Amino acid sequence: ATALPIFFGRLSSTGTSLGILIMQLFFAVSGAAGSIRLVLVSAPSLFLFSSLQIGIHFMILYIFGKSIFRFKENELYLASNANVGGPTTAAAMAQAKEWNTLVLPALLIGIFGYSIGTVVALLLSKVLVILPVVTFS
């Protein structure tokens, strides 16, 4: 796109439409096997833990984002979505809400979160390997 901006500029609207279609297909395929009822029946504590975790995450994000950093609400919603669902869901939300100027930042923040999470996980794995294994009999 940088080498041939005029040529690829003409493909921009088609590429956007195709990208949205493929993202929606990805979400449909990913969510097709999901069942909240099955999770509630087989692992209610996991559902409760996940709900609390996401709820606390959003409350902290909203309190700090609104009162200290003075971010707009739509930016906070996308930041939360990028954190919980990743870059594709955040970009899809921005596109669906017609926050067109926030699609690229949502993607970038989600990818940035992946990179931070990968580094933290690799560092944490070094610590967890050293710890003794606890078994419950």
mmCIF file of N, CA and C in Angstrom:
data_model
loop_
_atom_site.group_PDB
_atom_site.id
_atom_site.type_symbol
_atom_site.label_atom_id
_atom_site.label_comp_id
_atom_site.label_asym_id
_atom_site.label_seq_id
_atom_site.Cartn_x
_atom_site.Cartn_y
_atom_site.Cartn_z
ATOM 1 N N ALA A 1 0.825 -1.190 0.000
ATOM 2 C CA ALA A 1 0.000 0.000 0.000
ATOM 3 C C ALA A 1 0.867 1.249 0.000
ATOM 4 N N THR A 2 2.023 1.186 0.613
ATOM 5 C CA THR A 2 2.909 2.342 0.642
ATOM 6 C C THR A 2 3.567 2.549 -0.723
ATOM 7 N N ALA A 3 3.910 1.473 -1.391
ATOM 8 C CA ALA A 3 4.587 1.571 -2.687
ATOM 9 C C ALA A 3 3.643 2.033 -3.793
ATOM 10 N N LEU A 4 2.399 1.605 -3.755
ATOM 11 C CA LEU A 4 1.418 1.957 -4.788
ATOM 12 C C LEU A 4 0.143 2.522 -4.151
ATOM 13 N N PRO A 5 0.199 3.718 -3.577
ATOM 14 C CA PRO A 5 -0.962 4.237 -2.845
ATOM 15 C C PRO A 5 -2.185 4.490 -3.721
ATOM 16 N N ILE A 6 -2.001 4.889 -4.955
ATOM 17 C CA ILE A 6 -3.153 5.168 -5.823
ATOM 18 C C ILE A 6 -3.883 3.876 -6.159
ATOM 19 N N PHE A 7 -3.133 2.841 -6.524
ATOM 20 C CA PHE A 7 -3.735 1.551 -6.866
ATOM 21 C C PHE A 7 -4.482 0.960 -5.667
ATOM 22 N N PHE A 8 -3.817 0.902 -4.520
ATOM 23 C CA PHE A 8 -4.438 0.299 -3.351
ATOM 24 C C PHE A 8 -5.499 1.198 -2.718
ATOM 25 N N GLY A 9 -5.419 2.501 -2.965
ATOM 26 C CA GLY A 9 -6.448 3.419 -2.481
ATOM 27 C C GLY A 9 -7.806 3.113 -3.081
ATOM 28 N N ARG A 10 -7.808 2.674 -4.334
ATOM 29 C CA ARG A 10 -9.070 2.303 -4.996
ATOM 30 C C ARG A 10 -9.668 1.028 -4.405
ATOM 31 N N LEU A 11 -8.825 0.195 -3.808
ATOM 32 C CA LEU A 11 -9.301 -1.062 -3.218
ATOM 33 C C LEU A 11 -9.734 -0.910 -1.758
ATOM 34 N N SER A 12 -9.585 0.288 -1.219
ATOM 35 C CA SER A 12 -9.816 0.504 0.207
ATOM 36 C C SER A 12 -11.220 0.111 0.660
ATOM 37 N N SER A 13 -12.249 0.580 -0.004
ATOM 38 C CA SER A 13 -13.617 0.279 0.441
ATOM 39 C C SER A 13 -13.931 -1.205 0.281
ATOM 40 N N THR A 14 -13.441 -1.809 -0.792
ATOM 41 C CA THR A 14 -13.652 -3.249 -0.990
ATOM 42 C C THR A 14 -12.924 -4.050 0.085
ATOM 43 N N GLY A 15 -11.696 -3.649 0.380
ATOM 44 C CA GLY A 15 -10.922 -4.335 1.412
ATOM 45 C C GLY A 15 -11.565 -4.221 2.779
ATOM 46 N N THR A 16 -12.114 -3.057 3.090
ATOM 47 C CA THR A 16 -12.796 -2.869 4.371
ATOM 48 C C THR A 16 -14.015 -3.777 4.459
ATOM 49 N N SER A 17 -14.809 -3.799 3.415
ATOM 50 C CA SER A 17 -16.004 -4.650 3.405
ATOM 51 C C SER A 17 -15.638 -6.128 3.523
ATOM 52 N N LEU A 18 -14.633 -6.548 2.794
ATOM 53 C CA LEU A 18 -14.188 -7.933 2.849
ATOM 54 C C LEU A 18 -13.644 -8.276 4.238
ATOM 55 N N GLY A 19 -12.885 -7.359 4.831
ATOM 56 C CA GLY A 19 -12.351 -7.575 6.173
ATOM 57 C C GLY A 19 -13.454 -7.729 7.207
ATOM 58 N N ILE A 20 -14.489 -6.903 7.127
ATOM 59 C CA ILE A 20 -15.616 -6.997 8.062
ATOM 60 C C ILE A 20 -16.340 -8.323 7.882
ATOM 61 N N LEU A 21 -16.541 -8.733 6.646
ATOM 62 C CA LEU A 21 -17.207 -10.005 6.366
ATOM 63 C C LEU A 21 -16.416 -11.179 6.956
ATOM 64 N N ILE A 22 -15.117 -11.177 6.770
ATOM 65 C CA ILE A 22 -14.281 -12.268 7.292
ATOM 66 C C ILE A 22 -14.252 -12.250 8.821
ATOM 67 N N MET A 23 -14.217 -11.048 9.435
ATOM 68 C CA MET A 23 -14.259 -10.977 10.903
ATOM 69 C C MET A 23 -15.575 -11.536 11.436
ATOM 70 N N GLN A 24 -16.682 -11.201 10.774
ATOM 71 C CA GLN A 24 -17.980 -11.709 11.222
ATOM 72 C C GLN A 24 -18.044 -13.234 11.086
ATOM 73 N N LEU A 25 -17.471 -13.757 10.031
ATOM 74 C CA LEU A 25 -17.398 -15.211 9.853
ATOM 75 C C LEU A 25 -16.571 -15.845 10.963
ATOM 76 N N PHE A 26 -15.455 -15.207 11.314
ATOM 77 C CA PHE A 26 -14.609 -15.687 12.413
ATOM 78 C C PHE A 26 -15.393 -15.734 13.722
ATOM 79 N N PHE A 27 -16.156 -14.672 14.011
ATOM 80 C CA PHE A 27 -16.936 -14.644 15.251
ATOM 81 C C PHE A 27 -18.031 -15.714 15.251
ATOM 82 N N ALA A 28 -18.660 -15.905 14.110
ATOM 83 C CA ALA A 28 -19.717 -16.915 14.022
ATOM 84 C C ALA A 28 -19.165 -18.311 14.251
ATOM 85 N N VAL A 29 -18.031 -18.611 13.639
ATOM 86 C CA VAL A 29 -17.420 -19.934 13.799
ATOM 87 C C VAL A 29 -16.921 -20.125 15.226
ATOM 88 N N SER A 30 -16.321 -19.088 15.799
ATOM 89 C CA SER A 30 -15.803 -19.187 17.171
ATOM 90 C C SER A 30 -16.926 -19.377 18.186
ATOM 91 N N GLY A 31 -18.014 -18.665 17.988
ATOM 92 C CA GLY A 31 -19.098 -18.713 18.965
ATOM 93 C C GLY A 31 -20.104 -19.833 18.753
ATOM 94 N N ALA A 32 -20.030 -20.520 17.621
ATOM 95 C CA ALA A 32 -21.028 -21.547 17.305
ATOM 96 C C ALA A 32 -21.026 -22.690 18.307
ATOM 97 N N ALA A 33 -19.857 -23.046 18.814
ATOM 98 C CA ALA A 33 -19.776 -24.175 19.744
ATOM 99 C C ALA A 33 -19.984 -23.742 21.196
ATOM 100 N N GLY A 34 -20.070 -22.468 21.455
ATOM 101 C CA GLY A 34 -20.200 -21.970 22.829
ATOM 102 C C GLY A 34 -21.612 -22.140 23.377
ATOM 103 N N SER A 35 -21.694 -22.432 24.656
ATOM 104 C CA SER A 35 -22.986 -22.583 25.310
ATOM 105 C C SER A 35 -22.878 -22.105 26.758
ATOM 106 N N ILE A 36 -23.530 -20.994 27.055
ATOM 107 C CA ILE A 36 -23.501 -20.477 28.422
ATOM 108 C C ILE A 36 -24.179 -21.461 29.367
ATOM 109 N N ARG A 37 -25.247 -22.089 28.914
ATOM 110 C CA ARG A 37 -25.958 -23.070 29.747
ATOM 111 C C ARG A 37 -25.028 -24.229 30.140
ATOM 112 N N LEU A 38 -24.227 -24.708 29.193
ATOM 113 C CA LEU A 38 -23.294 -25.798 29.468
ATOM 114 C C LEU A 38 -22.244 -25.373 30.490
ATOM 115 N N VAL A 39 -21.747 -24.143 30.368
ATOM 116 C CA VAL A 39 -20.756 -23.634 31.331
ATOM 117 C C VAL A 39 -21.398 -23.507 32.712
ATOM 118 N N LEU A 40 -22.621 -22.993 32.777
ATOM 119 C CA LEU A 40 -23.296 -22.850 34.071
ATOM 120 C C LEU A 40 -23.545 -24.199 34.743
ATOM 121 N N VAL A 41 -23.847 -25.217 33.949
ATOM 122 C CA VAL A 41 -24.111 -26.541 34.501
ATOM 123 C C VAL A 41 -22.822 -27.249 34.904
ATOM 124 N N SER A 42 -21.816 -27.200 34.042
ATOM 125 C CA SER A 42 -20.600 -27.976 34.293
ATOM 126 C C SER A 42 -19.565 -27.248 35.142
ATOM 127 N N ALA A 43 -19.534 -25.928 35.111
ATOM 128 C CA ALA A 43 -18.516 -25.191 35.865
ATOM 129 C C ALA A 43 -19.061 -23.842 36.337
ATOM 130 N N PRO A 44 -20.025 -23.871 37.272
ATOM 131 C CA PRO A 44 -20.604 -22.594 37.718
ATOM 132 C C PRO A 44 -19.590 -21.689 38.422
ATOM 133 N N SER A 45 -18.627 -22.275 39.120
ATOM 134 C CA SER A 45 -17.628 -21.447 39.796
ATOM 135 C C SER A 45 -16.743 -20.727 38.784
ATOM 136 N N LEU A 46 -16.439 -21.368 37.658
ATOM 137 C CA LEU A 46 -15.660 -20.727 36.610
ATOM 138 C C LEU A 46 -16.425 -19.550 36.009
ATOM 139 N N PHE A 47 -17.728 -19.733 35.809
ATOM 140 C CA PHE A 47 -18.558 -18.654 35.270
ATOM 141 C C PHE A 47 -18.601 -17.484 36.247
ATOM 142 N N LEU A 48 -18.757 -17.782 37.533
ATOM 143 C CA LEU A 48 -18.791 -16.736 38.558
ATOM 144 C C LEU A 48 -17.456 -16.004 38.628
ATOM 145 N N PHE A 49 -16.355 -16.766 38.633
ATOM 146 C CA PHE A 49 -15.022 -16.161 38.685
ATOM 147 C C PHE A 49 -14.780 -15.258 37.484
ATOM 148 N N SER A 50 -15.117 -15.733 36.300
ATOM 149 C CA SER A 50 -14.916 -14.942 35.083
ATOM 150 C C SER A 50 -15.773 -13.678 35.091
ATOM 151 N N SER A 51 -17.013 -13.802 35.547
ATOM 152 C CA SER A 51 -17.896 -12.639 35.618
ATOM 153 C C SER A 51 -17.363 -11.602 36.600
ATOM 154 N N LEU A 52 -16.906 -12.056 37.754
ATOM 155 C CA LEU A 52 -16.327 -11.135 38.734
ATOM 156 C C LEU A 52 -15.059 -10.480 38.199
ATOM 157 N N GLN A 53 -14.224 -11.266 37.566
ATOM 158 C CA GLN A 53 -12.970 -10.751 37.022
ATOM 159 C C GLN A 53 -13.237 -9.655 35.977
ATOM 160 N N ILE A 54 -14.148 -9.899 35.067
ATOM 161 C CA ILE A 54 -14.455 -8.908 34.034
ATOM 162 C C ILE A 54 -15.151 -7.694 34.649
ATOM 163 N N GLY A 55 -16.039 -7.919 35.601
ATOM 164 C CA GLY A 55 -16.729 -6.807 36.262
ATOM 165 C C GLY A 55 -15.776 -5.903 37.030
ATOM 166 N N ILE A 56 -14.863 -6.496 37.798
ATOM 167 C CA ILE A 56 -13.880 -5.712 38.553
ATOM 168 C C ILE A 56 -12.942 -4.986 37.597
ATOM 169 N N HIS A 57 -12.519 -5.676 36.548
ATOM 170 C CA HIS A 57 -11.662 -5.048 35.523
ATOM 171 C C HIS A 57 -12.330 -3.795 34.971
ATOM 172 N N PHE A 58 -13.612 -3.906 34.607
ATOM 173 C CA PHE A 58 -14.282 -2.766 33.999
ATOM 174 C C PHE A 58 -14.497 -1.643 35.005
ATOM 175 N N MET A 59 -14.825 -1.976 36.247
ATOM 176 C CA MET A 59 -15.007 -0.928 37.262
ATOM 177 C C MET A 59 -13.721 -0.140 37.482
ATOM 178 N N ILE A 60 -12.592 -0.839 37.612
ATOM 179 C CA ILE A 60 -11.307 -0.164 37.816
ATOM 180 C C ILE A 60 -10.949 0.677 36.588
ATOM 181 N N LEU A 61 -11.121 0.103 35.412
ATOM 182 C CA LEU A 61 -10.836 0.830 34.174
ATOM 183 C C LEU A 61 -11.699 2.082 34.074
ATOM 184 N N TYR A 62 -12.979 1.955 34.397
ATOM 185 C CA TYR A 62 -13.906 3.079 34.276
ATOM 186 C C TYR A 62 -13.580 4.169 35.297
ATOM 187 N N ILE A 63 -13.309 3.770 36.534
ATOM 188 C CA ILE A 63 -13.004 4.758 37.578
ATOM 189 C C ILE A 63 -11.725 5.524 37.244
ATOM 190 N N PHE A 64 -10.657 4.805 36.922
ATOM 191 C CA PHE A 64 -9.393 5.467 36.589
ATOM 192 C C PHE A 64 -9.493 6.229 35.270
ATOM 193 N N GLY A 65 -10.127 5.633 34.281
ATOM 194 C CA GLY A 65 -10.215 6.255 32.965
ATOM 195 C C GLY A 65 -11.043 7.524 32.954
ATOM 196 N N LYS A 66 -12.151 7.543 33.692
ATOM 197 C CA LYS A 66 -13.026 8.720 33.715
ATOM 198 C C LYS A 66 -12.505 9.802 34.648
ATOM 199 N N SER A 67 -12.149 9.424 35.868
ATOM 200 C CA SER A 67 -11.818 10.439 36.866
ATOM 201 C C SER A 67 -10.391 10.954 36.759
ATOM 202 N N ILE A 68 -9.432 10.096 36.488
ATOM 203 C CA ILE A 68 -8.032 10.527 36.469
ATOM 204 C C ILE A 68 -7.583 10.916 35.066
ATOM 205 N N PHE A 69 -7.802 10.034 34.094
ATOM 206 C CA PHE A 69 -7.286 10.267 32.741
ATOM 207 C C PHE A 69 -8.257 11.005 31.822
ATOM 208 N N ARG A 70 -9.521 11.120 32.212
ATOM 209 C CA ARG A 70 -10.535 11.859 31.456
ATOM 210 C C ARG A 70 -10.744 11.333 30.029
ATOM 211 N N PHE A 71 -10.739 10.008 29.882
ATOM 212 C CA PHE A 71 -11.026 9.411 28.582
ATOM 213 C C PHE A 71 -12.524 9.446 28.314
ATOM 214 N N LYS A 72 -12.888 9.416 27.044
ATOM 215 C CA LYS A 72 -14.298 9.339 26.662
ATOM 216 C C LYS A 72 -14.797 7.926 26.942
ATOM 217 N N GLU A 73 -16.117 7.802 27.123
ATOM 218 C CA GLU A 73 -16.690 6.486 27.442
ATOM 219 C C GLU A 73 -16.452 5.475 26.326
ATOM 220 N N ASN A 74 -16.603 5.891 25.075
ATOM 221 C CA ASN A 74 -16.415 4.930 23.981
ATOM 222 C C ASN A 74 -14.974 4.428 23.936
ATOM 223 N N GLU A 75 -14.009 5.259 24.303
ATOM 224 C CA GLU A 75 -12.616 4.815 24.357
ATOM 225 C C GLU A 75 -12.418 3.792 25.480
ATOM 226 N N LEU A 76 -13.097 4.002 26.599
ATOM 227 C CA LEU A 76 -12.999 3.054 27.711
ATOM 228 C C LEU A 76 -13.645 1.720 27.345
ATOM 229 N N TYR A 77 -14.776 1.768 26.660
ATOM 230 C CA TYR A 77 -15.432 0.529 26.242
ATOM 231 C C TYR A 77 -14.534 -0.280 25.306
ATOM 232 N N LEU A 78 -13.890 0.422 24.382
ATOM 233 C CA LEU A 78 -13.003 -0.276 23.446
ATOM 234 C C LEU A 78 -11.752 -0.805 24.137
ATOM 235 N N ALA A 79 -11.221 -0.047 25.093
ATOM 236 C CA ALA A 79 -10.051 -0.522 25.835
ATOM 237 C C ALA A 79 -10.395 -1.786 26.608
ATOM 238 N N SER A 80 -11.566 -1.801 27.219
ATOM 239 C CA SER A 80 -12.000 -2.990 27.947
ATOM 240 C C SER A 80 -12.194 -4.167 27.001
ATOM 241 N N ASN A 81 -12.821 -3.909 25.868
ATOM 242 C CA ASN A 81 -13.054 -4.960 24.885
ATOM 243 C C ASN A 81 -11.740 -5.506 24.348
ATOM 244 N N ALA A 82 -10.784 -4.633 24.074
ATOM 245 C CA ALA A 82 -9.481 -5.087 23.580
ATOM 246 C C ALA A 82 -8.775 -5.925 24.624
ATOM 247 N N ASN A 83 -8.942 -5.571 25.894
ATOM 248 C CA ASN A 83 -8.306 -6.318 26.972
ATOM 249 C C ASN A 83 -8.940 -7.685 27.153
ATOM 250 N N VAL A 84 -10.232 -7.747 27.119
ATOM 251 C CA VAL A 84 -10.946 -9.004 27.386
ATOM 252 C C VAL A 84 -11.043 -9.874 26.136
ATOM 253 N N GLY A 85 -11.396 -9.279 25.008
ATOM 254 C CA GLY A 85 -11.663 -10.057 23.807
ATOM 255 C C GLY A 85 -10.582 -10.045 22.752
ATOM 256 N N GLY A 86 -9.626 -9.141 22.886
ATOM 257 C CA GLY A 86 -8.548 -9.069 21.910
ATOM 258 C C GLY A 86 -8.809 -8.033 20.834
ATOM 259 N N PRO A 87 -7.855 -7.886 19.935
ATOM 260 C CA PRO A 87 -7.952 -6.827 18.927
ATOM 261 C C PRO A 87 -9.095 -6.999 17.928
ATOM 262 N N THR A 88 -9.414 -8.222 17.560
ATOM 263 C CA THR A 88 -10.459 -8.401 16.533
ATOM 264 C C THR A 88 -11.829 -8.011 17.063
ATOM 265 N N THR A 89 -12.145 -8.377 18.302
ATOM 266 C CA THR A 89 -13.461 -8.013 18.841
ATOM 267 C C THR A 89 -13.555 -6.517 19.086
ATOM 268 N N ALA A 90 -12.451 -5.894 19.505
ATOM 269 C CA ALA A 90 -12.463 -4.449 19.728
ATOM 270 C C ALA A 90 -12.650 -3.705 18.406
ATOM 271 N N ALA A 91 -11.961 -4.146 17.371
ATOM 272 C CA ALA A 91 -12.120 -3.512 16.060
ATOM 273 C C ALA A 91 -13.528 -3.715 15.514
ATOM 274 N N ALA A 92 -14.074 -4.899 15.718
ATOM 275 C CA ALA A 92 -15.439 -5.166 15.260
ATOM 276 C C ALA A 92 -16.444 -4.296 16.007
ATOM 277 N N MET A 93 -16.221 -4.104 17.307
ATOM 278 C CA MET A 93 -17.114 -3.242 18.086
ATOM 279 C C MET A 93 -17.035 -1.802 17.587
ATOM 280 N N ALA A 94 -15.826 -1.316 17.356
ATOM 281 C CA ALA A 94 -15.661 0.054 16.859
ATOM 282 C C ALA A 94 -16.343 0.223 15.508
ATOM 283 N N GLN A 95 -16.197 -0.768 14.653
ATOM 284 C CA GLN A 95 -16.825 -0.707 13.330
ATOM 285 C C GLN A 95 -18.342 -0.765 13.447
ATOM 286 N N ALA A 96 -18.848 -1.640 14.316
ATOM 287 C CA ALA A 96 -20.300 -1.788 14.471
ATOM 288 C C ALA A 96 -20.930 -0.525 15.053
ATOM 289 N N LYS A 97 -20.223 0.133 15.949
ATOM 290 C CA LYS A 97 -20.725 1.362 16.567
ATOM 291 C C LYS A 97 -20.457 2.600 15.715
ATOM 292 N N GLU A 98 -19.804 2.387 14.560
ATOM 293 C CA GLU A 98 -19.433 3.454 13.636
ATOM 294 C C GLU A 98 -18.495 4.473 14.272
ATOM 295 N N TRP A 99 -17.589 3.982 15.102
ATOM 296 C CA TRP A 99 -16.505 4.797 15.662
ATOM 297 C C TRP A 99 -15.294 4.565 14.760
ATOM 298 N N ASN A 100 -15.395 5.010 13.528
ATOM 299 C CA ASN A 100 -14.404 4.687 12.497
ATOM 300 C C ASN A 100 -12.995 5.138 12.848
ATOM 301 N N THR A 101 -12.861 6.248 13.561
ATOM 302 C CA THR A 101 -11.525 6.725 13.918
ATOM 303 C C THR A 101 -10.893 5.884 15.022
ATOM 304 N N LEU A 102 -11.672 5.010 15.661
ATOM 305 C CA LEU A 102 -11.153 4.192 16.755
ATOM 306 C C LEU A 102 -10.882 2.740 16.359
ATOM 307 N N VAL A 103 -11.132 2.378 15.106
ATOM 308 C CA VAL A 103 -10.903 0.985 14.679
ATOM 309 C C VAL A 103 -9.424 0.636 14.755
ATOM 310 N N LEU A 104 -8.585 1.445 14.159
ATOM 311 C CA LEU A 104 -7.144 1.173 14.177
ATOM 312 C C LEU A 104 -6.560 1.234 15.593
ATOM 313 N N PRO A 105 -6.897 2.256 16.405
ATOM 314 C CA PRO A 105 -6.389 2.238 17.788
ATOM 315 C C PRO A 105 -6.847 1.009 18.575
ATOM 316 N N ALA A 106 -8.071 0.542 18.331
ATOM 317 C CA ALA A 106 -8.551 -0.660 19.025
ATOM 318 C C ALA A 106 -7.708 -1.872 18.643
ATOM 319 N N LEU A 107 -7.399 -2.003 17.357
ATOM 320 C CA LEU A 107 -6.532 -3.098 16.907
ATOM 321 C C LEU A 107 -5.141 -3.000 17.533
ATOM 322 N N LEU A 108 -4.588 -1.804 17.524
ATOM 323 C CA LEU A 108 -3.232 -1.620 18.043
ATOM 324 C C LEU A 108 -3.150 -1.869 19.548
ATOM 325 N N ILE A 109 -4.141 -1.407 20.294
ATOM 326 C CA ILE A 109 -4.134 -1.631 21.738
ATOM 327 C C ILE A 109 -4.296 -3.118 22.045
ATOM 328 N N GLY A 110 -5.142 -3.806 21.287
ATOM 329 C CA GLY A 110 -5.290 -5.248 21.485
ATOM 330 C C GLY A 110 -4.003 -6.002 21.207
ATOM 331 N N ILE A 111 -3.313 -5.641 20.140
ATOM 332 C CA ILE A 111 -2.041 -6.289 19.800
ATOM 333 C C ILE A 111 -0.977 -5.941 20.837
ATOM 334 N N PHE A 112 -0.976 -4.693 21.303
ATOM 335 C CA PHE A 112 -0.050 -4.280 22.351
ATOM 336 C C PHE A 112 -0.302 -5.102 23.622
ATOM 337 N N GLY A 113 -1.569 -5.341 23.939
ATOM 338 C CA GLY A 113 -1.910 -6.175 25.092
ATOM 339 C C GLY A 113 -1.408 -7.598 24.938
ATOM 340 N N TYR A 114 -1.516 -8.149 23.723
ATOM 341 C CA TYR A 114 -0.967 -9.479 23.469
ATOM 342 C C TYR A 114 0.533 -9.508 23.716
ATOM 343 N N SER A 115 1.234 -8.477 23.240
ATOM 344 C CA SER A 115 2.695 -8.468 23.401
ATOM 345 C C SER A 115 3.093 -8.328 24.866
ATOM 346 N N ILE A 116 2.395 -7.490 25.615
ATOM 347 C CA ILE A 116 2.685 -7.350 27.055
ATOM 348 C C ILE A 116 2.366 -8.664 27.773
ATOM 349 N N GLY A 117 1.217 -9.250 27.459
ATOM 350 C CA GLY A 117 0.818 -10.503 28.101
ATOM 351 C C GLY A 117 1.778 -11.639 27.823
ATOM 352 N N THR A 118 2.320 -11.692 26.616
ATOM 353 C CA THR A 118 3.285 -12.733 26.276
ATOM 354 C C THR A 118 4.550 -12.598 27.103
ATOM 355 N N VAL A 119 5.064 -11.389 27.220
ATOM 356 C CA VAL A 119 6.279 -11.160 28.017
ATOM 357 C C VAL A 119 6.038 -11.502 29.486
ATOM 358 N N VAL A 120 4.915 -11.054 30.027
ATOM 359 C CA VAL A 120 4.598 -11.345 31.436
ATOM 360 C C VAL A 120 4.454 -12.851 31.649
ATOM 361 N N ALA A 121 3.783 -13.541 30.732
ATOM 362 C CA ALA A 121 3.604 -14.986 30.862
ATOM 363 C C ALA A 121 4.934 -15.725 30.802
ATOM 364 N N LEU A 122 5.822 -15.310 29.917
ATOM 365 C CA LEU A 122 7.133 -15.957 29.832
ATOM 366 C C LEU A 122 7.952 -15.734 31.103
ATOM 367 N N LEU A 123 7.897 -14.530 31.650
ATOM 368 C CA LEU A 123 8.605 -14.259 32.902
ATOM 369 C C LEU A 123 7.991 -15.035 34.065
ATOM 370 N N LEU A 124 6.675 -15.094 34.109
ATOM 371 C CA LEU A 124 5.993 -15.822 35.170
ATOM 372 C C LEU A 124 6.263 -17.320 35.077
ATOM 373 N N SER A 125 6.414 -17.846 33.884
ATOM 374 C CA SER A 125 6.687 -19.274 33.725
ATOM 375 C C SER A 125 8.023 -19.652 34.365
ATOM 376 N N LYS A 126 8.990 -18.756 34.310
ATOM 377 C CA LYS A 126 10.291 -19.008 34.951
ATOM 378 C C LYS A 126 10.122 -19.154 36.457
ATOM 379 N N VAL A 127 9.239 -18.361 37.045
ATOM 380 C CA VAL A 127 8.983 -18.422 38.488
ATOM 381 C C VAL A 127 8.191 -19.682 38.831
ATOM 382 N N LEU A 128 7.189 -20.005 38.033
ATOM 383 C CA LEU A 128 6.331 -21.151 38.333
ATOM 384 C C LEU A 128 7.067 -22.485 38.215
ATOM 385 N N VAL A 129 8.058 -22.569 37.354
ATOM 386 C CA VAL A 129 8.837 -23.795 37.198
ATOM 387 C C VAL A 129 9.620 -24.079 38.478
ATOM 388 N N ILE A 130 10.051 -23.059 39.168
ATOM 389 C CA ILE A 130 10.845 -23.205 40.382
ATOM 390 C C ILE A 130 10.002 -23.659 41.566
ATOM 391 N N LEU A 131 8.728 -23.236 41.615
ATOM 392 C CA LEU A 131 7.869 -23.554 42.754
ATOM 393 C C LEU A 131 7.592 -25.043 42.864
ATOM 394 N N PRO A 132 7.431 -25.544 44.089
ATOM 395 C CA PRO A 132 7.118 -26.972 44.245
ATOM 396 C C PRO A 132 5.687 -27.272 43.795
ATOM 397 N N VAL A 133 5.478 -28.501 43.352
ATOM 398 C CA VAL A 133 4.163 -28.926 42.905
ATOM 399 C C VAL A 133 3.351 -29.352 44.126
ATOM 400 N N VAL A 134 2.142 -28.834 44.253
ATOM 401 C CA VAL A 134 1.249 -29.180 45.346
ATOM 402 C C VAL A 134 0.154 -30.085 44.807
ATOM 403 N N THR A 135 -0.027 -31.232 45.431
ATOM 404 C CA THR A 135 -1.084 -32.147 44.992
ATOM 405 C C THR A 135 -2.081 -32.315 46.131
ATOM 406 N N PHE A 136 -3.333 -32.469 45.764
ATOM 407 C CA PHE A 136 -4.384 -32.688 46.739
ATOM 408 C C PHE A 136 -4.867 -34.127 46.608
ATOM 409 N N SER A 137 -4.780 -34.866 47.710
ATOM 410 C CA SER A 137 -5.203 -36.266 47.672
ATOM 411 C C SER A 137 -6.519 -36.475 48.352
#
